PDB file of C-alpha atoms in Angstrom:
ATOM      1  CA  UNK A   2      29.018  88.894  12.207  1.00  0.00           C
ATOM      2  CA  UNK A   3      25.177  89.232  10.883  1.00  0.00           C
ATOM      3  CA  UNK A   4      22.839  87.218  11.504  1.00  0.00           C
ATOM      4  CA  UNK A   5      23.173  85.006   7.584  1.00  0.00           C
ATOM      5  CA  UNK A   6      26.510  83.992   8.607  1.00  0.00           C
ATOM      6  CA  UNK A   7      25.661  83.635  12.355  1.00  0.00           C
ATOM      7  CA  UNK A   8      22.926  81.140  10.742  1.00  0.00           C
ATOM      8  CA  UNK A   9      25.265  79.261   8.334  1.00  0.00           C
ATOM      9  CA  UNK A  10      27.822  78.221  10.834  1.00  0.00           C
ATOM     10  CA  UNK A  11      25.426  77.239  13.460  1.00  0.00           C
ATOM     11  CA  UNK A  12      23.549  75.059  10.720  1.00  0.00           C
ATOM     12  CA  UNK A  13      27.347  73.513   9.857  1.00  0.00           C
ATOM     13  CA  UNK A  14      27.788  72.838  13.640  1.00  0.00           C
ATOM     14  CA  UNK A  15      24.833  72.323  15.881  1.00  0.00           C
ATOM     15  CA  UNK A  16      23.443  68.858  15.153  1.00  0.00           C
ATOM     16  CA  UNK A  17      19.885  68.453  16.148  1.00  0.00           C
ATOM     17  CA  UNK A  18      18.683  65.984  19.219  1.00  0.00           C
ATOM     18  CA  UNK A  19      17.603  63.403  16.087  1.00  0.00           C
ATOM     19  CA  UNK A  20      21.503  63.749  15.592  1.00  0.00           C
ATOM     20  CA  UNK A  21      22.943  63.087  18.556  1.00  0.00           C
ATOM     21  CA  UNK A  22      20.392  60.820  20.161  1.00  0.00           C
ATOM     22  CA  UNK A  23      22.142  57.959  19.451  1.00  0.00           C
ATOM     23  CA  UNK A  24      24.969  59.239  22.146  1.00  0.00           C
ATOM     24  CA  UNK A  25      22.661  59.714  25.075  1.00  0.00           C
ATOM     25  CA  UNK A  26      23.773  57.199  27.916  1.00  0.00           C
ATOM     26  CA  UNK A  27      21.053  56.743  31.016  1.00  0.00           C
ATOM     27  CA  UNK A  28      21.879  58.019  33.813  1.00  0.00           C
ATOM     28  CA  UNK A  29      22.354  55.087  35.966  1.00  0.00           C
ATOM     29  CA  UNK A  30      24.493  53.366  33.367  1.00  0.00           C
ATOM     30  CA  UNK A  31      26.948  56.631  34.202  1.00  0.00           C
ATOM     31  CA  UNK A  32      26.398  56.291  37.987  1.00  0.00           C
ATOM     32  CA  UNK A  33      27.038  52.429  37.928  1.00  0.00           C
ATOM     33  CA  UNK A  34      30.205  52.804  36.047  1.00  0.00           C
ATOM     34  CA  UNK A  35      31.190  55.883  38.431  1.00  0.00           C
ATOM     35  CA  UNK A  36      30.120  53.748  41.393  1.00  0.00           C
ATOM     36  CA  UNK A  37      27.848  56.233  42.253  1.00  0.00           C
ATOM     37  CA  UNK A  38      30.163  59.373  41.426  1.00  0.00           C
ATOM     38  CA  UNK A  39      32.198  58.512  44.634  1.00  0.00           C
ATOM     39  CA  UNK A  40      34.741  60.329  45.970  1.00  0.00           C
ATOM     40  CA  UNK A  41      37.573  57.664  45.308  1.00  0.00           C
ATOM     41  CA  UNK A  42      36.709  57.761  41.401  1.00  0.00           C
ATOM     42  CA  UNK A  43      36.917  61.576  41.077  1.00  0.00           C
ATOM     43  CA  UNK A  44      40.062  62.609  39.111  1.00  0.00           C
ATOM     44  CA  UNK A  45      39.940  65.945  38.840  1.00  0.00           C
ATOM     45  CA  UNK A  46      37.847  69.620  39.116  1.00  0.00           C
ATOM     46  CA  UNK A  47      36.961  71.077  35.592  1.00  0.00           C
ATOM     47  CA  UNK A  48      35.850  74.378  34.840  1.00  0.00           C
ATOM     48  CA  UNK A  49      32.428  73.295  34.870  1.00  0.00           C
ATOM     49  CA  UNK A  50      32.424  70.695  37.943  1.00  0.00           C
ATOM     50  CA  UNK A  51      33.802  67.549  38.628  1.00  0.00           C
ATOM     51  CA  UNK A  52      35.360  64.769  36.168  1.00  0.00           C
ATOM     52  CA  UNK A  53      35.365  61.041  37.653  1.00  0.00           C
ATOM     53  CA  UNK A  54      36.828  57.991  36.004  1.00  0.00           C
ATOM     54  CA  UNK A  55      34.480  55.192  35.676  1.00  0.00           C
ATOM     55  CA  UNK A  56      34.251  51.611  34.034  1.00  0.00           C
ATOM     56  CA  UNK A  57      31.755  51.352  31.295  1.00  0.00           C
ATOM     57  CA  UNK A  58      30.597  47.895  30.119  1.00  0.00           C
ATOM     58  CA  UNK A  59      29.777  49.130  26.519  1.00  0.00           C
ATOM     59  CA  UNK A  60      32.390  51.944  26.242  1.00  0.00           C
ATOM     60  CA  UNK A  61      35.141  50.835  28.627  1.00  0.00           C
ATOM     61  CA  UNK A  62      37.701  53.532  30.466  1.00  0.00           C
ATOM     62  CA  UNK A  63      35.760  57.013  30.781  1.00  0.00           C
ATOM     63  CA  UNK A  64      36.036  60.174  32.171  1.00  0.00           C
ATOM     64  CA  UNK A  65      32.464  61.565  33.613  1.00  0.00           C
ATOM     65  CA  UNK A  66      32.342  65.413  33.450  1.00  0.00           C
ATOM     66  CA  UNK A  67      29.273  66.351  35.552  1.00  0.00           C
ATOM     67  CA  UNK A  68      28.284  70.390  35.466  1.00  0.00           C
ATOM     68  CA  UNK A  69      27.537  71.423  39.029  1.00  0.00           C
ATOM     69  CA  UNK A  70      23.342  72.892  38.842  1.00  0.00           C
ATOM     70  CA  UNK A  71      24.570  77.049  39.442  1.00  0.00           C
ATOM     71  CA  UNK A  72      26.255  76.695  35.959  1.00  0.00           C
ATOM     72  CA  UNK A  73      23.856  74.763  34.010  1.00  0.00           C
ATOM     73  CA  UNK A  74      21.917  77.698  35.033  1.00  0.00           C
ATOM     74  CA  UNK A  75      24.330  80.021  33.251  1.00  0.00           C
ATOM     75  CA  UNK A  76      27.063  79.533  30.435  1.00  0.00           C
ATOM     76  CA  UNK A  77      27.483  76.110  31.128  1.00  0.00           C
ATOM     77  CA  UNK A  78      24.316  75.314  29.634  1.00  0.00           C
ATOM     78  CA  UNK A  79      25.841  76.567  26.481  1.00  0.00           C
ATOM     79  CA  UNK A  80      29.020  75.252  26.634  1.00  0.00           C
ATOM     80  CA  UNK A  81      27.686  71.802  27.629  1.00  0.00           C
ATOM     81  CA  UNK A  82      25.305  71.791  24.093  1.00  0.00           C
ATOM     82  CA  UNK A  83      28.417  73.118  22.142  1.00  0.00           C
ATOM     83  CA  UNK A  84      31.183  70.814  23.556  1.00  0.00           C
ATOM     84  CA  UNK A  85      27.991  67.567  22.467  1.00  0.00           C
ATOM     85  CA  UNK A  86      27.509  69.421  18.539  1.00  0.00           C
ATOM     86  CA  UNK A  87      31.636  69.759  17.857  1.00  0.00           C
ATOM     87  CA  UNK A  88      32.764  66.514  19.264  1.00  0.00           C
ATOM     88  CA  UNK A  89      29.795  64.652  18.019  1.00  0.00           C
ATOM     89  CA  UNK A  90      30.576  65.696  14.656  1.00  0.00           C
ATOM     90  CA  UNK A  91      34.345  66.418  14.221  1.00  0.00           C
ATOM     91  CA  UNK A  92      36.652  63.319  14.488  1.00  0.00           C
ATOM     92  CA  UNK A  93      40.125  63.622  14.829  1.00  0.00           C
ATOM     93  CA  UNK A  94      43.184  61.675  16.186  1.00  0.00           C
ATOM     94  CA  UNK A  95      44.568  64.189  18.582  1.00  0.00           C
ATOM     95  CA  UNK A  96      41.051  65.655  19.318  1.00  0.00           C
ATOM     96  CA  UNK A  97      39.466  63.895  22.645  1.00  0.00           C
ATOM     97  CA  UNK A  98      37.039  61.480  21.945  1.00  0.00           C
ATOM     98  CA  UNK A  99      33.250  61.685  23.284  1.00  0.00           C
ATOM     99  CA  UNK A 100      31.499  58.687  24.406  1.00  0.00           C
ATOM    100  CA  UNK A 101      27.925  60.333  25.055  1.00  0.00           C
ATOM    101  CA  UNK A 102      25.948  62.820  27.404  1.00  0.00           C
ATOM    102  CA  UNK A 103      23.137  62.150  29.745  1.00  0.00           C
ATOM    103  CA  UNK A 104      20.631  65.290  29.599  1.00  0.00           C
ATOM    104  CA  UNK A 105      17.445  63.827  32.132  1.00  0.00           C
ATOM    105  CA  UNK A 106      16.663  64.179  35.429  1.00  0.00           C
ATOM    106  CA  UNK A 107      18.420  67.511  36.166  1.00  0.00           C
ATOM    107  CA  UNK A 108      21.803  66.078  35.305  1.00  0.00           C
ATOM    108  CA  UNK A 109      24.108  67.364  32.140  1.00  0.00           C
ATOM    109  CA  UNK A 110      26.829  64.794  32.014  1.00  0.00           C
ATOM    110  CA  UNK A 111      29.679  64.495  29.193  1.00  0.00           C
ATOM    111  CA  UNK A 112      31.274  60.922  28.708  1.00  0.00           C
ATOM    112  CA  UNK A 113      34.794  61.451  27.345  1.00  0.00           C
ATOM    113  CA  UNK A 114      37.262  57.939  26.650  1.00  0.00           C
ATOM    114  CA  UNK A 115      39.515  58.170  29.529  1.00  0.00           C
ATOM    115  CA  UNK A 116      43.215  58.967  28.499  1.00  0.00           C
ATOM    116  CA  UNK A 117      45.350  56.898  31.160  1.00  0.00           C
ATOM    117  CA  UNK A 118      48.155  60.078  31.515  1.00  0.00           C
ATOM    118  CA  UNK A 119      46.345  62.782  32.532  1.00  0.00           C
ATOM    119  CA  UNK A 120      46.908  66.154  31.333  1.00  0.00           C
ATOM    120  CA  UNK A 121      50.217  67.962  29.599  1.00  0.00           C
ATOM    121  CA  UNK A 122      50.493  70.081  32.684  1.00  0.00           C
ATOM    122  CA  UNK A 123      50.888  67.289  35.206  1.00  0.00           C
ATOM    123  CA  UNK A 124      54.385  65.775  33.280  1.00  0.00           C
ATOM    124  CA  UNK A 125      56.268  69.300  32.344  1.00  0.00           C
ATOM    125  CA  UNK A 126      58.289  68.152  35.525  1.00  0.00           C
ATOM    126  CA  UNK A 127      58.629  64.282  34.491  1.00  0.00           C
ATOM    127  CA  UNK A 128      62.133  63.842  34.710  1.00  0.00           C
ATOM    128  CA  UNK A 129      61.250  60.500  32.784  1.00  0.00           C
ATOM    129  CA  UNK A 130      59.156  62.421  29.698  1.00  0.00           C
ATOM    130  CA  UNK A 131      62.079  61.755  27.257  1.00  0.00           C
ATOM    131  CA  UNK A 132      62.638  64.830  24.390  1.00  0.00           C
ATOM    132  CA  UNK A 133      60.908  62.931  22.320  1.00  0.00           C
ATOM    133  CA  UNK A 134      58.305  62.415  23.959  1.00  0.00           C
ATOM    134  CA  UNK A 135      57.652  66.316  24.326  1.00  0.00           C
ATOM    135  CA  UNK A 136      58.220  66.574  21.206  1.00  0.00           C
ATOM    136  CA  UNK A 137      55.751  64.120  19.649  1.00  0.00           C
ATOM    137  CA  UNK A 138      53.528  65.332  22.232  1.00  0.00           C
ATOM    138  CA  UNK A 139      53.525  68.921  20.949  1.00  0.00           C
ATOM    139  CA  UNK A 140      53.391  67.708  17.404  1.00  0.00           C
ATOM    140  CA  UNK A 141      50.134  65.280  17.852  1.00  0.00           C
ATOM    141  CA  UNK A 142      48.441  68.773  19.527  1.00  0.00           C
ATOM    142  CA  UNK A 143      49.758  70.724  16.437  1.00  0.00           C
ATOM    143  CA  UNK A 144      48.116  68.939  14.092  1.00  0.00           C
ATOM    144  CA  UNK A 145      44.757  68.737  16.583  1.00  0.00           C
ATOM    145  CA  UNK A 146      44.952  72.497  16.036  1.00  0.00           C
ATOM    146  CA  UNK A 147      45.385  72.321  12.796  1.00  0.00           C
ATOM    147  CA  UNK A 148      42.554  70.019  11.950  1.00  0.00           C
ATOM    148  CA  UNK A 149      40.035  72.789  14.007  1.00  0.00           C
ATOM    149  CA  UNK A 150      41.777  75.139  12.205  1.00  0.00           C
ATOM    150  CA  UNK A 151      41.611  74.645   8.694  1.00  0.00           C
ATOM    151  CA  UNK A 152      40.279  71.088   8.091  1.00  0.00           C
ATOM    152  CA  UNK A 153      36.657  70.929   9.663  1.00  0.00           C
ATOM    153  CA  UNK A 154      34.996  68.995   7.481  1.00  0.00           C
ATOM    154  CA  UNK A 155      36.354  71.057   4.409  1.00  0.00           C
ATOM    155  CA  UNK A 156      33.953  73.521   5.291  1.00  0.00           C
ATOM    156  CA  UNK A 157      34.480  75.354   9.106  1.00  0.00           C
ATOM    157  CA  UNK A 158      37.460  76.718  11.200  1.00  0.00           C
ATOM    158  CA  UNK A 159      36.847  76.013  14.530  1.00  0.00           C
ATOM    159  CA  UNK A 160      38.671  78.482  17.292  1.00  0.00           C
ATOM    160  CA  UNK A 161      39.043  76.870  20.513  1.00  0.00           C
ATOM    161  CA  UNK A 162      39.564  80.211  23.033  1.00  0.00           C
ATOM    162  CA  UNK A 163      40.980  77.959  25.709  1.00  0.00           C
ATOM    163  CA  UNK A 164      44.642  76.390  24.408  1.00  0.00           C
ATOM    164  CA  UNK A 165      46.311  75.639  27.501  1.00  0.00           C
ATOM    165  CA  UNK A 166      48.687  72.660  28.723  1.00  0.00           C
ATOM    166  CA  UNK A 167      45.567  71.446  30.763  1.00  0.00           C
ATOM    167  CA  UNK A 168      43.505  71.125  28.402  1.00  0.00           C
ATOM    168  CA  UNK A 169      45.854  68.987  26.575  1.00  0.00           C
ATOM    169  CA  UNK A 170      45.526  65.206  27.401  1.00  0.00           C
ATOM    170  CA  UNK A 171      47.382  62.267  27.461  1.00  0.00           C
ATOM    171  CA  UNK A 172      46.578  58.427  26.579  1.00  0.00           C
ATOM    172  CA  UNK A 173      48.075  55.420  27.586  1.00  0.00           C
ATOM    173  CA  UNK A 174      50.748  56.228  24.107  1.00  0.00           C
ATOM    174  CA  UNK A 175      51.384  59.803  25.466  1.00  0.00           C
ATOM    175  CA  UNK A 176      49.093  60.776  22.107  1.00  0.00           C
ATOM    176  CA  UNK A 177      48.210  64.092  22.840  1.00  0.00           C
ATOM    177  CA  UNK A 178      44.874  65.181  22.694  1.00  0.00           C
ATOM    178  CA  UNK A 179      42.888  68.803  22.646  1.00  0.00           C
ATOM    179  CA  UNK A 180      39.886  68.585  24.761  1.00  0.00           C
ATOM    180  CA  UNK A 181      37.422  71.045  26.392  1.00  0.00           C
ATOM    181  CA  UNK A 182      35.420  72.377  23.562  1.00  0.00           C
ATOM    182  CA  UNK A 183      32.517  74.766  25.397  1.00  0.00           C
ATOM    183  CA  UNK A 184      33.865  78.211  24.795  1.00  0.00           C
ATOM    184  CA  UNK A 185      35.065  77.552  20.491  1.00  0.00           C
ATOM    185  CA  UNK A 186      33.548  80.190  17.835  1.00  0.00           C
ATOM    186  CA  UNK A 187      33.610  78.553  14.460  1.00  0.00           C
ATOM    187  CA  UNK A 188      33.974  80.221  11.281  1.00  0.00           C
ATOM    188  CA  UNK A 189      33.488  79.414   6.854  1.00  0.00           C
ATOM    189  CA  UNK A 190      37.366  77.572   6.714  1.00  0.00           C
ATOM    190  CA  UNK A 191      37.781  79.615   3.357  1.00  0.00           C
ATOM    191  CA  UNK A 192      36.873  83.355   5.421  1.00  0.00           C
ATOM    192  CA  UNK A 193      39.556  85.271   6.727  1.00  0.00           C
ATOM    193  CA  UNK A 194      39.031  87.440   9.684  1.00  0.00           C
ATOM    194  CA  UNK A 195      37.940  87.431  13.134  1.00  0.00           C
ATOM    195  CA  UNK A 196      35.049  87.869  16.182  1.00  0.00           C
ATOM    196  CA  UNK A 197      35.036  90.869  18.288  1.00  0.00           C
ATOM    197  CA  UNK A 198      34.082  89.881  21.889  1.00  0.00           C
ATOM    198  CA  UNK A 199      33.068  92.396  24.373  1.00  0.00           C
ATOM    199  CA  UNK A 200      34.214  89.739  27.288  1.00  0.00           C
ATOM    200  CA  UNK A 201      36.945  87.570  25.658  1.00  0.00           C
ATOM    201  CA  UNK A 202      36.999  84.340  27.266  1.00  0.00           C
ATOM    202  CA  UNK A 203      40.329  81.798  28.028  1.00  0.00           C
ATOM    203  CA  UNK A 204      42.640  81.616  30.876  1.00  0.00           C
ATOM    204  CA  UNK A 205      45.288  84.090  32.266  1.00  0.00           C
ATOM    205  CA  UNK A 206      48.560  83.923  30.971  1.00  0.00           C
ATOM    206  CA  UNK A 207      47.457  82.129  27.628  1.00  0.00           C
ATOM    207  CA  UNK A 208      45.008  83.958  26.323  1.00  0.00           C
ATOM    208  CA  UNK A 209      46.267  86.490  23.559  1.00  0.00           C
ATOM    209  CA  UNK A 210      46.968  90.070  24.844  1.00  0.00           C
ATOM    210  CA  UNK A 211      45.924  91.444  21.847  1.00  0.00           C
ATOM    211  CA  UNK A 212      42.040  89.285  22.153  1.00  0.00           C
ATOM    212  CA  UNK A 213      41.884  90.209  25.694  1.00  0.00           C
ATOM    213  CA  UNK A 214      42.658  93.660  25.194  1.00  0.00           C
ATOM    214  CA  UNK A 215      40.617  94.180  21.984  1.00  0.00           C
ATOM    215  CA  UNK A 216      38.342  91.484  22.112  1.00  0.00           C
ATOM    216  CA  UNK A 217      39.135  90.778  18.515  1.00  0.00           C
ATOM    217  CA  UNK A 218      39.740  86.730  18.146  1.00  0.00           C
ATOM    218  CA  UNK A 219      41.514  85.077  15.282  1.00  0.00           C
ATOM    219  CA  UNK A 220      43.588  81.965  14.321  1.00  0.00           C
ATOM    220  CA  UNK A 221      46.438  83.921  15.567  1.00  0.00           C
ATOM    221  CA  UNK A 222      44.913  83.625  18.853  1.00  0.00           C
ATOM    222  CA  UNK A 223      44.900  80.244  19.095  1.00  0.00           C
ATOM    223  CA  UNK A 224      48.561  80.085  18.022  1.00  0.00           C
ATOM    224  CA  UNK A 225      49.838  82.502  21.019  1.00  0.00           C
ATOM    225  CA  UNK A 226      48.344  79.882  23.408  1.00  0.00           C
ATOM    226  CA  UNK A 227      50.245  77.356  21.744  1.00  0.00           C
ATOM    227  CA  UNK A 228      52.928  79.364  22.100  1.00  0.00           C
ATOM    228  CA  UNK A 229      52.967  79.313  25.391  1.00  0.00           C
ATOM    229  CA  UNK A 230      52.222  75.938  25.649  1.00  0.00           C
ATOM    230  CA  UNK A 231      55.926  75.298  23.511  1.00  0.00           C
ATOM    231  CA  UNK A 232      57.180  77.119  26.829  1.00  0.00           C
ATOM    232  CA  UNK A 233      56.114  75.322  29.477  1.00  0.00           C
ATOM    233  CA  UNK A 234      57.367  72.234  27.523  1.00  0.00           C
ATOM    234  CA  UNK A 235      60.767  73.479  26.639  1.00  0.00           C
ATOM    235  CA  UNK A 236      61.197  74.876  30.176  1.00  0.00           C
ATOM    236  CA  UNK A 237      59.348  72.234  32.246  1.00  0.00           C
ATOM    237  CA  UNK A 238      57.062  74.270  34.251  1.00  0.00           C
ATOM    238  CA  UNK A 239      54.041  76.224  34.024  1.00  0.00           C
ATOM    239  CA  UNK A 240      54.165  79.911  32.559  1.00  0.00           C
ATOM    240  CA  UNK A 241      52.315  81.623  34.969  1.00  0.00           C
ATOM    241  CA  UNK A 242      51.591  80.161  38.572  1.00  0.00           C
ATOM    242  CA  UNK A 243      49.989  81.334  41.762  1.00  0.00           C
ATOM    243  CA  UNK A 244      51.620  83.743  44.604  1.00  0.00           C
ATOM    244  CA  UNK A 245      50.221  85.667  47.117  1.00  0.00           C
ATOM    245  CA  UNK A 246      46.745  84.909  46.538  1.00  0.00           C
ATOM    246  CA  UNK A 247      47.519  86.849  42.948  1.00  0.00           C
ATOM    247  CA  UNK A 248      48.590  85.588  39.382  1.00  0.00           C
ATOM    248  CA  UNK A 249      52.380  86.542  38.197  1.00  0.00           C
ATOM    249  CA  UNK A 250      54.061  85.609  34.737  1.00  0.00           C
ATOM    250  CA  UNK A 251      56.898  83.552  35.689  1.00  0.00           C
TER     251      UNK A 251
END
């Protein structure tokens, strides 16, 4: 990719500070609704640091993502900027919904709406999720896909590098929704081709053998996740679990 096309899509995506201000939330409005980021209120351990549910006065149910200070040294930085420009911009039904960031005071916090079920991989078990359900549930993260796929805004593809039951979510409907957006490459919607990476990023047993092993990324990419993703749902369990301290394909 030169640098004219590397400077088109980043123009498309990356919405100044003027842009986003209005989403900035102060910091003790997040630690007030997070009673102080305490331990009872933390709901989970993301890839970047902890996420804690929190009552907002102005924005309701939230989730509090809060990057841990080694990564905002690091890639987290990064992903933390791109996860604000995508989600700030893009809207979509079955695309998680962000409330605001805090950047001040050596904190980098994302403020998601907080979807009451949790995350696709905690039900593939529930005896209770009906066929239906799974089904509508894979459908509503179809089109999700879709949208990043081919309806950005008319204009960009987005690739998300990091499909994975997960990173799927839940509300209190069982609408599906595709969240964690720090590691997406986006593209002109009307180009056809791909990114060569020389460390592809995603998550073992998703990620496409043919990116990992070439470091070539395309749409296709994103539809082997998916793929795998259909599995786990058909077959009610996770496609590739811990043993021995080591990773097998199950």
């Amino acid at each position: 990719m030169d640098f004219s096309f590397k400077h088109i899509v980043a123009s498309k995506i990356m919405p100044s500070i003027k842009d986003v201000k209005h989403l900035q939330i102060p910091l003790r409005e997040i630690s007030l609704a997070t009673n102080g980021f305490a331990k009872e209120n933390l709901i989970g351990e993301g890839g970047l640091g902890p996420v804690y549910k929190g009552i907002s006065k102005k924005h309701g149910s939230i989730a509090v993502k809060r990057l841990v200070y080694r990564q905002i040294l690091g890639q987290g930085d990064k992903e933390f900027k791109t996860e604000i420009a995508l989600l700030s911009k893009y809207k979509h039904e079955n695309i998680v919904s962000l409330r605001g960031f805090c950047d001040k005071d050596g904190e980098k916090i994302l403020v998601y709406r907080y979807e009451s079920n949790g995350s696709l991989n905690e039900h593939l078990n529930d005896e209770n999720l009906t066929w239906i359900q799974r089904l509508w549930i894979c459908l509503d993260a179809a089109r999700g896909l879709q949208y990043l796929h081919d309806n950005v805004g008319s204009q960009l593809g987005i690739f998300h590098r990091d499909v994975k039951s997960p990173n799927i979510l839940l509300d209190e409907d069982w609408k599906a929704k595709i969240s964690d957006f720090g590691l997406p490459r986006a593209r002109p919607a009307n180009m056809q081709g791909s990114f060569l990476f020389s460390y592809p990023c995603g998550t073992e047993g998703y990620i496409d053998p043919d990116y990992c092993n070439n470091g070539y990324l395309t749409q296709k990419s994103n539809v082997y996740s998916f793929g795998v993703v259909l599995w786990e749902v058909l077959c009610g369990r996770l496609a590739y679990v811990p043993s021995y301290n080591t990773m097998m394909t199950v």
